[in-house]
Short mmCIF file of C-alpha atoms in Angstrom, two decimals:
data_model
loop_
_atom_site.label_atom_id
_atom_site.label_comp_id
_atom_site.label_asym_id
_atom_site.label_seq_id
_atom_site.Cartn_x
_atom_site.Cartn_y
_atom_site.Cartn_z
CA MET A 14 2.16 -6.84 -120.39
CA THR A 15 4.21 -7.57 -117.51
CA PRO A 16 7.36 -7.03 -116.69
CA SER A 17 8.04 -11.13 -117.13
CA SER A 18 6.35 -11.49 -120.08
CA GLN A 19 8.11 -8.60 -121.48
CA ARG A 20 11.34 -10.34 -121.35
CA VAL A 21 10.33 -13.48 -123.18
CA ASP A 22 9.38 -11.41 -125.96
CA ASP A 23 13.23 -9.95 -125.75
CA GLY A 24 14.92 -13.33 -126.70
CA PHE A 25 18.60 -13.25 -126.05
CA THR A 26 21.01 -10.22 -127.04
CA LEU A 27 23.18 -10.34 -129.50
CA LEU A 28 26.09 -10.38 -126.85
CA GLU A 29 24.41 -13.17 -125.12
CA VAL A 30 24.28 -15.39 -128.91
CA LEU A 31 27.65 -14.76 -129.73
CA LEU A 32 29.02 -15.80 -125.75
CA ALA A 33 27.29 -18.65 -126.55
CA LEU A 34 28.94 -18.88 -129.55
CA PHE A 35 32.18 -18.31 -128.08
CA LEU A 36 31.45 -20.50 -125.39
CA LEU A 37 30.89 -23.46 -127.97
CA ALA A 38 33.83 -22.98 -130.14
CA GLY A 39 36.12 -22.84 -126.83
CA VAL A 40 34.71 -26.62 -126.09
CA ALA A 41 35.35 -27.61 -129.56
CA LEU A 42 39.27 -25.94 -129.19
CA VAL A 43 39.66 -27.85 -126.04
CA LEU A 44 38.74 -31.42 -127.57
CA ALA A 45 40.26 -30.60 -130.38
CA ASP A 46 43.35 -29.74 -128.15
CA LEU A 47 43.16 -33.47 -126.36
CA THR A 48 42.58 -35.31 -130.15
CA CYS A 49 45.69 -33.64 -131.19
CA ARG A 50 47.31 -34.34 -128.24
CA ALA A 51 46.20 -38.11 -128.41
CA VAL A 52 47.49 -38.06 -132.20
CA ARG A 53 50.87 -36.91 -131.00
CA ILE A 54 51.32 -39.39 -128.37
CA THR A 55 50.36 -42.47 -130.71
CA ASP A 56 53.23 -40.90 -133.33
CA ARG A 57 55.60 -40.71 -130.73
CA ALA A 58 54.52 -44.57 -129.30
CA ARG A 59 55.04 -45.98 -133.15
CA ARG A 60 58.30 -44.08 -133.72
CA GLN A 61 59.41 -45.10 -130.11
CA SER A 62 58.27 -48.63 -130.73
CA VAL A 63 60.07 -48.92 -134.38
CA MET A 64 63.26 -47.28 -132.59
CA ALA A 65 63.23 -49.94 -130.25
CA MET A 66 62.40 -52.61 -132.96
CA MET A 67 65.63 -51.53 -134.83
CA ALA A 68 68.36 -51.38 -132.24
CA GLU A 69 67.07 -55.14 -131.28
CA GLU A 70 67.42 -56.03 -134.55
CA ARG A 71 70.79 -54.26 -134.78
CA VAL A 72 72.28 -56.12 -131.58
CA GLU A 73 70.90 -59.37 -132.32
CA GLN A 74 72.79 -59.38 -135.97
CA LEU A 75 76.08 -58.45 -133.83
CA LEU A 76 75.45 -60.91 -131.74
CA GLY A 77 75.10 -63.39 -134.79
CA LEU A 78 78.23 -61.85 -135.85
CA SER A 79 81.70 -64.47 -135.48
CA TRP A 80 83.37 -64.00 -131.42
CA GLY A 81 83.71 -67.23 -130.66
CA LEU A 82 86.73 -69.92 -129.93
CA GLY A 83 85.00 -72.05 -133.01
CA GLU A 84 83.58 -75.35 -133.11
CA ALA A 85 86.59 -77.16 -133.06
CA ALA A 86 88.13 -79.62 -130.47
CA ALA A 87 91.27 -77.10 -129.72
CA ALA A 88 89.85 -73.67 -129.46
CA VAL A 89 90.96 -70.85 -131.56
CA PRO A 90 89.96 -66.87 -131.34
CA VAL A 91 87.64 -66.32 -134.11
CA THR A 92 86.92 -62.53 -135.01
CA ASP A 93 84.09 -61.12 -137.60
CA THR A 94 86.16 -58.21 -138.98
CA GLY A 95 84.39 -58.23 -142.54
CA THR A 96 80.79 -57.92 -141.88
CA ASP A 97 79.09 -54.70 -143.32
CA LEU A 98 75.86 -54.55 -141.46
CA THR A 99 74.86 -51.35 -142.74
CA GLY A 100 72.73 -52.78 -145.83
CA ALA A 101 69.90 -54.23 -145.97
CA LEU A 102 71.18 -57.98 -145.54
CA PRO A 103 74.52 -58.74 -144.58
CA ALA A 104 77.43 -57.82 -146.98
CA SER A 105 81.23 -58.29 -147.18
CA GLY A 106 83.89 -55.16 -147.22
CA GLY A 107 82.04 -53.80 -143.51
CA PRO A 108 84.34 -53.45 -140.20
CA GLY A 109 81.98 -56.74 -138.70
CA LEU A 110 82.86 -56.64 -134.44
CA GLY A 111 86.17 -54.89 -134.91
CA THR A 112 86.41 -51.95 -132.95
CA SER A 113 85.10 -48.72 -133.64
CA PRO A 114 85.72 -45.36 -133.60
CA VAL A 115 84.67 -44.34 -130.29
CA ASP A 116 82.86 -41.56 -131.24
CA ALA A 117 80.68 -43.67 -133.27
CA LEU A 118 77.21 -43.20 -131.95
CA SER A 119 77.17 -39.06 -132.13
CA THR A 120 78.63 -39.09 -135.98
CA ASP A 121 78.77 -40.87 -138.64
CA GLU A 122 81.39 -43.19 -139.26
CA PRO A 123 80.89 -45.38 -142.28
CA GLY A 124 79.91 -48.86 -141.30
CA HIS A 125 78.54 -47.94 -138.20
CA VAL A 126 75.56 -46.06 -139.35
CA ASP A 127 72.36 -46.84 -141.45
CA PHE A 128 68.32 -44.92 -141.82
CA ALA A 129 65.46 -46.35 -141.87
CA ASP A 130 61.82 -44.92 -143.42
CA ARG A 131 59.06 -44.64 -140.91
CA ARG A 132 58.08 -48.38 -140.88
CA GLY A 133 61.73 -49.19 -139.74
CA THR A 134 62.77 -50.53 -143.21
CA TRP A 135 66.10 -49.52 -144.35
CA VAL A 136 66.50 -46.83 -146.81
CA GLY A 137 70.55 -46.21 -146.69
CA SER A 138 73.50 -46.28 -145.10
CA GLY A 139 74.76 -42.37 -146.09
CA PRO A 140 77.19 -40.89 -145.73
CA ALA A 141 73.76 -38.58 -146.98
CA VAL A 142 70.77 -38.84 -145.19
CA PRO A 143 69.08 -40.62 -147.72
CA ALA A 144 65.56 -39.39 -148.62
CA GLY A 145 62.49 -41.19 -146.69
CA ALA A 146 64.49 -41.45 -144.00
CA GLU A 147 63.40 -40.99 -140.39
CA PHE A 148 65.33 -42.56 -138.22
CA VAL A 149 68.76 -42.94 -137.71
CA ARG A 150 70.84 -46.22 -135.93
CA ARG A 151 74.42 -45.92 -134.92
CA TRP A 152 76.62 -48.83 -133.15
CA ARG A 153 79.33 -48.82 -131.83
CA ILE A 154 81.96 -52.12 -130.90
CA ALA A 155 84.61 -51.74 -127.92
CA ARG A 156 86.48 -54.26 -125.90
CA VAL A 157 85.48 -54.50 -122.66
CA PRO A 158 88.57 -52.91 -120.90
CA SER A 159 90.00 -56.04 -118.02
CA THR A 160 89.04 -58.04 -120.75
CA SER A 161 89.85 -59.03 -124.31
CA GLU A 162 87.66 -61.50 -124.49
CA CYS A 163 84.31 -59.29 -123.94
CA LEU A 164 82.87 -57.18 -126.58
CA ALA A 165 80.73 -53.94 -125.37
CA ILE A 166 78.10 -53.98 -128.02
CA GLU A 167 75.79 -50.02 -128.22
CA VAL A 168 73.49 -49.39 -130.02
CA LEU A 169 71.48 -45.80 -130.82
CA VAL A 170 68.09 -45.67 -132.85
CA ASP A 171 67.03 -41.71 -133.30
CA VAL A 172 65.00 -39.31 -135.34
CA VAL A 173 66.22 -38.09 -137.96
CA ASP A 174 64.99 -34.37 -137.93
CA ALA A 175 62.82 -33.07 -140.74
CA ALA A 176 65.24 -30.36 -141.97
CA GLY A 177 68.26 -33.20 -143.22
CA ARG A 178 69.38 -33.26 -140.00
CA ARG A 179 72.89 -31.91 -138.86
CA ALA A 180 75.16 -33.97 -136.69
CA GLY A 181 74.41 -33.87 -133.11
CA SER A 182 70.90 -32.34 -134.10
CA PHE A 183 68.13 -34.82 -132.19
CA THR A 184 65.17 -35.01 -130.55
CA GLY A 185 66.13 -36.58 -126.95
CA ALA A 186 63.90 -39.31 -127.66
CA ALA A 187 66.53 -41.43 -128.53
CA VAL A 188 66.36 -45.18 -128.39
CA ARG A 189 69.89 -47.01 -126.83
CA VAL A 190 70.94 -50.47 -126.15
CA ALA A 191 73.69 -52.12 -124.85
CA THR A 192 74.57 -55.73 -124.29
CA VAL A 193 77.67 -57.78 -123.85
CA LYS A 194 79.42 -60.46 -126.25
CA ALA A 195 81.64 -62.88 -124.93
CA ARG A 196 83.87 -65.98 -126.74
CA LYS A 197 81.76 -69.01 -126.35
CA ALA A 198 83.53 -72.37 -127.30
CA ALA A 199 80.80 -75.06 -128.86
CA MET B 15 17.33 -6.39 -118.27
CA VAL B 16 17.67 -3.03 -118.67
CA ALA B 17 14.24 -1.07 -116.86
CA VAL B 18 11.81 -0.66 -119.36
CA SER B 19 12.17 3.18 -119.92
CA PRO B 20 10.32 5.19 -122.99
CA ARG B 21 13.51 5.68 -124.65
CA SER B 22 14.43 2.38 -124.42
CA SER B 23 11.16 0.68 -125.93
CA LEU B 24 11.60 2.50 -128.28
CA ARG B 25 15.19 1.54 -129.34
CA SER B 26 14.24 -1.72 -128.95
CA ASP B 27 10.89 -1.53 -131.41
CA ASP B 28 13.40 -0.24 -133.88
CA GLY B 29 14.90 -3.43 -134.36
CA PHE B 30 18.32 -4.39 -136.15
CA SER B 31 19.54 -2.34 -139.49
CA LEU B 32 20.41 -4.70 -142.40
CA ILE B 33 24.20 -4.18 -141.47
CA GLU B 34 23.44 -5.59 -138.14
CA MET B 35 22.04 -7.96 -139.09
CA LEU B 36 23.68 -9.35 -141.51
CA VAL B 37 27.78 -8.51 -139.44
CA ALA B 38 25.72 -11.11 -136.76
CA LEU B 39 25.11 -13.79 -139.24
CA VAL B 40 28.56 -13.58 -141.04
CA VAL B 41 30.41 -14.00 -137.37
CA THR B 42 27.33 -16.51 -136.42
CA MET B 43 28.43 -18.57 -139.30
CA LEU B 44 32.17 -18.19 -138.98
CA ILE B 45 32.13 -19.17 -135.02
CA VAL B 46 29.39 -22.30 -135.66
CA GLY B 47 31.33 -22.99 -139.19
CA THR B 48 34.59 -23.11 -137.00
CA ALA B 49 32.97 -24.92 -134.43
CA LEU B 50 31.50 -27.58 -136.19
CA TRP B 51 34.81 -28.18 -138.82
CA LEU B 52 36.91 -28.91 -135.00
CA LEU B 53 33.94 -31.52 -133.96
CA ALA B 54 34.08 -33.47 -137.39
CA THR B 55 37.79 -33.29 -136.97
CA ASP B 56 37.96 -34.09 -133.42
CA THR B 57 34.89 -36.77 -134.40
CA VAL B 58 37.19 -38.57 -137.13
CA LEU B 59 40.55 -38.37 -135.04
CA ALA B 60 39.24 -39.41 -131.95
CA GLN B 61 37.29 -42.85 -133.81
CA ALA B 62 40.90 -43.07 -134.99
CA VAL B 63 43.39 -42.83 -132.42
CA PRO B 64 42.84 -45.68 -130.96
CA HIS B 65 42.77 -48.51 -133.64
CA ALA B 66 46.40 -46.53 -134.01
CA ALA B 67 47.37 -47.68 -130.42
CA ASP B 68 45.64 -51.61 -131.15
CA LEU B 69 47.70 -51.80 -133.81
CA GLN B 70 51.00 -50.90 -132.29
CA GLN B 71 50.25 -53.06 -129.74
CA ARG B 72 49.28 -56.25 -131.99
CA GLY B 73 52.33 -55.74 -133.40
CA ARG B 74 54.67 -55.59 -130.05
CA LEU B 75 52.72 -58.73 -128.79
CA ALA B 76 53.16 -60.51 -132.19
CA LEU B 77 57.19 -59.91 -132.35
CA THR B 78 57.37 -60.48 -128.11
CA LEU B 79 56.10 -64.02 -128.00
CA LEU B 80 58.00 -64.86 -131.33
CA ALA B 81 61.25 -63.23 -130.37
CA ARG B 82 60.82 -65.03 -126.64
CA ASP B 83 60.26 -68.47 -128.42
CA LEU B 84 63.20 -67.70 -130.58
CA SER B 85 65.63 -66.89 -128.06
CA ALA B 86 64.86 -69.85 -126.65
CA ALA B 87 65.53 -72.12 -129.51
CA GLY B 88 67.57 -75.00 -129.58
CA ALA B 89 68.40 -75.30 -125.64
CA GLY B 90 68.94 -79.10 -125.39
CA PRO B 91 69.62 -81.67 -122.90
CA ALA B 92 71.98 -80.53 -119.90
CA TYR B 93 73.40 -83.85 -119.04
CA GLY B 94 74.44 -86.93 -120.90
CA ARG B 95 75.24 -87.97 -124.13
CA LEU B 96 73.57 -85.29 -126.33
CA SER B 97 74.16 -82.37 -123.52
CA GLY B 98 74.28 -78.83 -125.22
CA ALA B 99 72.61 -77.40 -127.81
CA LEU B 100 69.36 -79.33 -129.59
CA GLY B 101 71.44 -78.76 -132.79
CA ARG B 102 73.64 -81.36 -132.50
CA ALA B 103 71.07 -83.79 -133.49
CA LEU B 104 67.78 -82.25 -134.83
CA PRO B 105 67.22 -78.69 -136.01
CA PRO B 106 65.33 -76.40 -133.70
CA VAL B 107 63.84 -74.13 -136.60
CA VAL B 108 61.87 -75.66 -139.25
CA PRO B 109 59.88 -73.65 -142.43
CA ARG B 110 57.02 -75.41 -141.58
CA ARG B 111 53.71 -76.13 -139.16
CA VAL B 112 55.07 -79.44 -137.11
CA GLY B 113 52.08 -81.51 -135.14
CA LEU B 114 49.40 -83.95 -134.60
CA THR B 115 46.94 -82.10 -136.90
CA GLY B 116 47.68 -80.08 -140.10
CA SER B 117 51.28 -80.52 -140.64
CA ASP B 118 52.95 -79.93 -143.44
CA PRO B 119 54.99 -82.12 -145.58
CA PHE B 120 58.72 -83.22 -144.51
CA ASN B 121 59.49 -81.54 -147.82
CA ALA B 122 57.73 -78.00 -147.60
CA ALA B 123 59.17 -74.62 -146.97
CA ARG B 124 57.13 -71.53 -146.04
CA ALA B 125 57.91 -68.08 -146.19
CA ASP B 126 55.05 -67.71 -144.15
CA ALA B 127 55.79 -70.09 -141.16
CA ILE B 128 58.18 -71.23 -138.60
CA THR B 129 58.33 -74.18 -136.05
CA ILE B 130 60.81 -73.42 -132.93
CA LEU B 131 61.51 -76.06 -130.68
CA TRP B 132 63.44 -76.42 -127.77
CA SER B 133 63.11 -78.16 -123.95
CA PRO B 134 61.87 -75.84 -121.22
CA ALA B 135 63.30 -78.04 -118.70
CA PRO B 136 66.83 -79.36 -119.37
CA GLY B 137 67.48 -80.68 -116.36
CA GLN B 138 65.32 -83.41 -116.94
CA ALA B 139 67.45 -85.15 -119.67
CA THR B 140 67.76 -88.93 -119.57
CA GLU B 141 67.82 -91.68 -121.92
CA THR B 142 65.68 -94.82 -122.79
CA THR B 143 66.38 -98.01 -121.21
CA THR B 144 63.97 -100.22 -123.77
CA ALA B 145 63.11 -99.78 -127.65
CA VAL B 146 60.62 -97.60 -128.68
CA ALA B 147 58.87 -99.11 -131.13
CA GLY B 148 56.91 -96.83 -133.96
CA ASP B 149 53.27 -98.40 -133.16
CA ALA B 150 51.80 -98.04 -129.83
CA PRO B 151 55.64 -95.97 -127.96
CA ALA B 152 56.05 -96.39 -124.39
CA MET B 153 59.18 -96.22 -123.05
CA THR B 154 61.24 -96.39 -119.09
CA VAL B 155 63.90 -94.36 -118.81
CA ALA B 156 67.32 -94.09 -116.90
CA ASP B 157 67.83 -93.18 -113.47
CA ALA B 158 70.34 -91.12 -115.07
CA PRO B 159 72.38 -88.97 -112.01
CA ASN B 160 70.62 -85.70 -112.48
CA CYS B 161 67.19 -87.76 -111.95
CA GLY B 162 68.06 -88.15 -108.57
CA GLY B 163 66.30 -91.05 -108.41
CA VAL B 164 62.39 -89.53 -109.06
CA THR B 165 60.42 -92.08 -111.37
CA LEU B 166 60.57 -91.57 -114.73
CA CYS B 167 62.86 -88.30 -114.49
CA GLY B 168 60.43 -86.45 -113.11
CA LEU B 169 58.03 -87.28 -116.45
CA THR B 170 54.45 -86.68 -115.84
CA ALA B 171 51.57 -87.18 -118.32
CA GLY B 172 50.53 -84.38 -120.45
CA THR B 173 54.57 -83.92 -120.88
CA ASN B 174 55.82 -83.19 -124.40
CA ILE B 175 59.15 -84.98 -124.93
CA ALA B 176 61.49 -85.24 -127.64
CA ILE B 177 63.18 -88.76 -128.17
CA PHE B 178 66.14 -88.65 -130.37
CA ASP B 179 69.56 -89.95 -130.99
CA GLU B 180 72.86 -88.86 -132.93
CA SER B 181 72.11 -89.77 -136.71
CA GLY B 182 69.38 -87.42 -136.99
CA ARG B 183 66.38 -89.98 -136.13
CA HIS B 184 63.83 -87.51 -133.95
CA GLY B 185 60.54 -88.09 -133.26
CA LEU B 186 58.34 -85.52 -130.54
CA TYR B 187 55.44 -87.51 -127.79
CA VAL B 188 52.90 -86.36 -124.95
CA VAL B 189 52.88 -88.91 -122.52
CA THR B 190 49.47 -89.82 -121.94
CA ALA B 191 50.03 -92.23 -118.85
CA VAL B 192 52.47 -93.43 -116.11
CA SER B 193 52.23 -96.25 -115.18
CA GLY B 194 54.97 -97.33 -112.07
CA ALA B 195 58.35 -96.74 -114.00
CA VAL B 196 56.67 -97.10 -117.81
CA ALA B 197 55.49 -94.30 -119.51
CA THR B 198 52.79 -94.63 -122.43
CA LEU B 199 53.53 -92.19 -125.40
CA ARG B 200 51.81 -90.68 -127.91
CA SER B 201 53.76 -89.56 -131.02
CA LEU B 202 52.90 -86.56 -132.24
CA GLN B 203 53.74 -87.06 -135.92
CA PRO B 204 52.33 -89.86 -138.35
CA ALA B 205 54.59 -92.90 -139.48
CA PRO B 206 56.72 -92.19 -136.21
CA PRO B 207 60.08 -93.77 -135.94
CA SER B 208 61.62 -96.45 -134.00
CA PHE B 209 64.04 -96.00 -131.31
CA ALA B 210 67.10 -98.25 -129.93
CA PRO B 211 67.14 -98.60 -126.22
CA GLY B 212 69.53 -95.75 -125.11
CA ALA B 213 68.02 -92.63 -127.44
CA VAL B 214 67.80 -89.23 -125.51
CA VAL B 215 64.86 -88.08 -123.79
CA LEU B 216 64.24 -84.72 -123.15
CA PRO B 217 60.61 -82.59 -122.40
CA VAL B 218 60.12 -80.34 -125.01
CA GLU B 219 58.12 -77.62 -126.61
CA SER B 220 57.25 -76.89 -130.12
CA HIS B 221 55.51 -73.43 -131.40
CA SER B 222 54.41 -73.44 -134.90
CA TYR B 223 53.82 -69.59 -136.10
CA VAL B 224 52.01 -70.02 -138.89
CA PHE B 225 50.32 -67.29 -140.99
CA ASP B 226 46.55 -67.93 -141.43
CA THR B 227 45.71 -66.20 -145.27
CA ALA B 228 42.39 -67.05 -145.25
CA ALA B 229 41.56 -65.55 -141.70
CA ARG B 230 44.07 -62.77 -142.01
CA GLN B 231 45.88 -64.23 -138.32
CA LEU B 232 48.84 -65.37 -136.88
CA ARG B 233 48.59 -68.32 -135.33
CA SER B 234 50.43 -70.74 -132.92
CA TYR B 235 50.22 -74.01 -132.61
CA ASP B 236 51.79 -76.19 -129.68
CA GLY B 237 52.24 -79.67 -132.29
CA TYR B 238 49.05 -81.45 -130.23
CA LEU B 239 46.30 -79.71 -129.59
CA SER B 240 46.29 -76.10 -128.70
CA ASP B 241 45.90 -74.30 -131.76
CA ALA B 242 45.77 -70.64 -130.72
CA VAL B 243 45.33 -66.83 -132.64
CA VAL B 244 48.52 -64.52 -131.50
CA VAL B 245 47.09 -61.09 -133.32
CA ASP B 246 44.49 -60.53 -135.66
CA ASP B 247 44.51 -58.93 -139.30
CA VAL B 248 47.46 -59.87 -140.20
CA VAL B 249 48.25 -59.28 -144.02
CA GLY B 250 51.71 -60.48 -144.66
CA VAL B 251 54.56 -62.34 -142.86
CA GLU B 252 58.08 -62.95 -143.65
CA VAL B 253 60.57 -65.74 -142.48
CA MET B 254 64.14 -65.24 -143.56
CA TYR B 255 66.73 -67.08 -142.06
CA LEU B 256 70.74 -66.16 -141.77
CA GLY B 257 73.63 -69.06 -141.12
CA GLU B 258 76.49 -70.91 -142.05
CA GLY B 259 78.18 -71.29 -145.43
CA ARG B 260 80.15 -74.21 -144.54
CA PRO B 261 77.94 -77.44 -144.79
CA PRO B 262 76.74 -79.09 -141.65
CA VAL B 263 78.76 -81.55 -140.24
CA ARG B 264 75.84 -82.67 -137.92
CA PRO B 265 74.22 -85.13 -136.77
CA LYS B 266 77.22 -86.86 -137.02
CA PRO B 267 76.04 -90.90 -136.33
CA VAL B 268 77.85 -93.01 -133.91
CA ALA B 269 80.74 -94.84 -136.00
CA GLY B 270 79.09 -98.05 -137.34
CA THR B 271 76.03 -96.60 -138.67
CA ALA B 272 75.07 -94.21 -141.38
CA ASN B 273 73.27 -91.19 -141.73
CA CYS B 274 72.37 -88.46 -144.29
CA LEU B 275 75.41 -87.06 -144.16
CA PHE B 276 77.91 -89.60 -143.28
CA ASP B 277 78.50 -93.46 -144.08
CA ALA B 278 79.27 -96.23 -141.41
CA ALA B 279 83.09 -95.37 -141.31
CA GLY B 280 82.67 -91.88 -140.76
CA ASN B 281 82.85 -90.37 -144.44
CA ALA B 282 81.14 -87.45 -145.49
CA VAL B 283 78.43 -88.83 -148.75
CA ALA B 284 76.78 -85.65 -149.42
CA ALA B 285 78.07 -82.80 -151.81
CA LEU B 286 76.53 -80.31 -150.09
CA SER B 287 77.10 -76.54 -151.62
CA THR B 288 79.19 -73.67 -149.58
CA LEU B 289 77.32 -70.69 -149.49
CA ALA B 290 79.53 -67.19 -149.93
CA PRO B 291 79.02 -65.85 -146.35
CA ALA B 292 77.84 -62.29 -146.98
CA GLY B 293 81.02 -60.93 -145.28
CA ASP B 294 83.02 -63.10 -142.22
CA SER B 295 79.59 -64.86 -140.64
CA LEU B 296 76.14 -65.41 -142.03
CA ALA B 297 74.96 -66.65 -145.19
CA PRO B 298 71.05 -65.32 -145.99
CA LEU B 299 69.65 -68.72 -146.71
CA PRO B 300 67.14 -69.42 -149.43
CA LEU B 301 64.14 -71.02 -148.65
CA ASP B 302 64.67 -73.69 -151.71
CA LEU B 303 67.65 -74.69 -150.30
CA PHE B 304 65.67 -76.37 -147.49
CA THR B 305 63.62 -78.46 -149.88
CA ASP B 306 66.53 -80.51 -151.98
CA GLY B 307 67.59 -82.48 -149.06
CA PRO B 308 69.29 -84.79 -148.16
CA TRP B 309 67.08 -85.69 -146.13
CA CYS B 310 68.05 -87.10 -142.49
CA GLY B 311 65.98 -88.15 -139.82
CA GLU B 312 62.98 -90.52 -140.36
CA GLY B 313 59.37 -90.48 -141.20
CA ASP B 314 57.48 -86.84 -141.16
CA ARG B 315 60.18 -85.24 -139.12
CA ARG B 316 62.60 -86.12 -141.78
CA PHE B 317 64.65 -82.72 -142.18
CA ASP B 318 66.40 -80.93 -144.89
CA VAL B 319 70.30 -81.18 -143.31
CA ASP B 320 70.64 -78.02 -144.68
CA LEU B 321 68.37 -76.56 -141.85
CA MET B 322 71.38 -77.59 -139.68
CA ARG B 323 73.35 -74.09 -141.35
CA VAL B 324 70.67 -71.82 -139.63
CA ARG B 325 71.75 -69.29 -137.18
CA ALA B 326 69.41 -66.02 -137.12
CA VAL B 327 65.73 -65.34 -138.11
CA ARG B 328 64.33 -62.44 -139.80
CA VAL B 329 60.93 -61.85 -139.18
CA ARG B 330 58.90 -59.48 -140.59
CA ILE B 331 54.99 -58.94 -139.87
CA ARG B 332 52.37 -56.46 -141.34
CA LEU B 333 49.46 -55.94 -139.95
CA GLN B 334 46.27 -53.45 -140.90
CA SER B 335 43.90 -51.97 -139.32
CA ALA B 336 40.38 -54.24 -137.90
CA LEU B 337 38.01 -51.78 -139.60
CA ASP B 338 37.56 -51.04 -143.10
CA GLN B 339 36.59 -47.41 -142.50
CA PHE B 340 40.05 -46.83 -141.22
CA ARG B 341 41.97 -48.39 -144.35
CA ALA B 342 42.16 -45.91 -147.18
CA THR B 343 43.83 -47.06 -150.75
CA GLY B 344 47.25 -46.76 -151.74
CA PRO B 345 51.21 -48.56 -150.40
CA ASP B 346 49.92 -47.40 -146.69
CA PHE B 347 47.27 -50.71 -147.17
CA ARG B 348 47.72 -53.68 -148.41
CA ARG B 349 43.89 -54.59 -147.97
CA PRO B 350 42.01 -51.13 -149.19
CA GLY B 351 39.33 -49.81 -147.43
CA SER B 352 36.56 -47.21 -147.70
CA ASN B 353 38.51 -44.41 -146.00
CA ILE B 354 38.13 -40.94 -147.81
CA ASN B 355 39.27 -38.70 -145.26
CA PRO B 356 42.94 -38.38 -145.03
CA LEU B 357 42.87 -37.60 -141.32
CA GLY B 358 40.77 -40.95 -140.61
CA GLY B 359 43.33 -43.40 -142.39
CA VAL B 360 45.23 -45.95 -140.12
CA PRO B 361 48.14 -47.45 -142.21
CA ASP B 362 49.38 -50.98 -142.03
CA LEU B 363 51.82 -51.70 -139.26
CA THR B 364 55.15 -53.41 -140.53
CA VAL B 365 56.96 -54.65 -137.54
CA ALA B 366 60.07 -56.83 -137.68
CA THR B 367 62.88 -58.73 -135.57
CA GLU B 368 66.41 -60.58 -135.84
CA VAL B 369 66.87 -63.18 -132.61
CA THR B 370 70.22 -65.13 -132.54
CA PRO B 371 69.32 -67.83 -130.93
CA TRP B 372 72.29 -68.41 -128.12
CA ASN B 373 71.49 -72.22 -128.55
CA LEU B 374 71.92 -72.04 -132.34
CA ASN B 375 75.28 -69.92 -132.01
CA ALA B 376 77.65 -72.66 -130.07
CA GLY B 377 81.24 -71.54 -130.49
CA ARG B 378 80.10 -68.26 -132.88
#
């Protein structure tokens, strides 16, 4: 019997086998972690898309409210101060394009907030966070200081936190869109 | 390896005890089991993630294209008699497919199709100087100040144009040939109207977005020969219209002529309903409002005059994962698939937008 043939007969020690298994498990763990990251990133991208979509939608809806000089020959300023956009469809009894409270983006001001589920579908308008809500959308209307004929419109969409949300508890990944609406004639 | 000594060789002959073997086996099985479970989960997730990302990309693409075209809807001539938005004379958005092939009838209104009309070159507006016949149309155009003396105001073969007048009568054409100052046209709809000299001529683009239910595709049709797929694996498209509660006051024909809204003396003839606006501004416009007349325009380009009320368009598109293996059953899946692993499912994605086209909202 030579030393080398004896080595072959010895096979692996338990320690060697365990080491190999731990290595395998480590590699599997790293791979799993990578995939988990991909899943998280894809989900974050989905949330960002939905939030951007919701913000754009509300900006367009606010731009669609009357803030013009009418279609008559003589210009008469027309301002919508009665449309409620917090429902699934526009309704009466809301603030329209009336100036909103200054903290409308940081707290739930009636008429300036609504909630959507993870698909971006409207689920309610508060004051309590409705069941199934994943996103909160708030908007603020202000006159541009230097002119009374322009409105500054800001929309903020953020994720509702899992614990049911307390005011101001945000994730920091909010989408914020701002635009200006000027009075125009026909 | 340890050097061979009498003691160690004796030990190796002893082998493992049963307890040692069992402990080693259990530890091995635990580690191998965990590693395999991780790998299996990992494989399922790694396959599903690219499909989830693809779904989002398709959704964003469809919305971006639609919103871009909708934002331009109604851009009309920058010069001339009917300068301003197209909505002074004809409806810039209609709820059906329109064009040379596969047009829906003029009195159809579908929730899963929309045609958007706008001018990509508002500065090339001019007027016809000859009558345009319904059959074998051809025209010469005025050298309007904005045309700068360029033949046919720069219209070349291949340009899509609209010819229209104040009454709502309009037709879409493609310029097939230019010979000197005469442009030969081909009508993009059956039964085109004829126009007296002085009708407005404008380069336009018409895009019909149509949901092909059988092929599950959202398609974009340019009204002539290009009918392209925008996105695949679409399982739902819903277009909704919001607009004026007050009846439309356009198209208003010139004095002495009548149309669907006014008689020759300029008096309103149609009794159109006033819809209660939801709030101060816009009323939701049900689709059947667009199928009951009165009908303005002529031939296949007739339109329900209530289309002139439209001020905003809301679109929802639902997309599914392309592969059956990533779809499961339940409310998240319009078409059930074969997936049974809760981690491996890619739920349907719904994207939505609302556009308030600038040119549909003059004066607002």
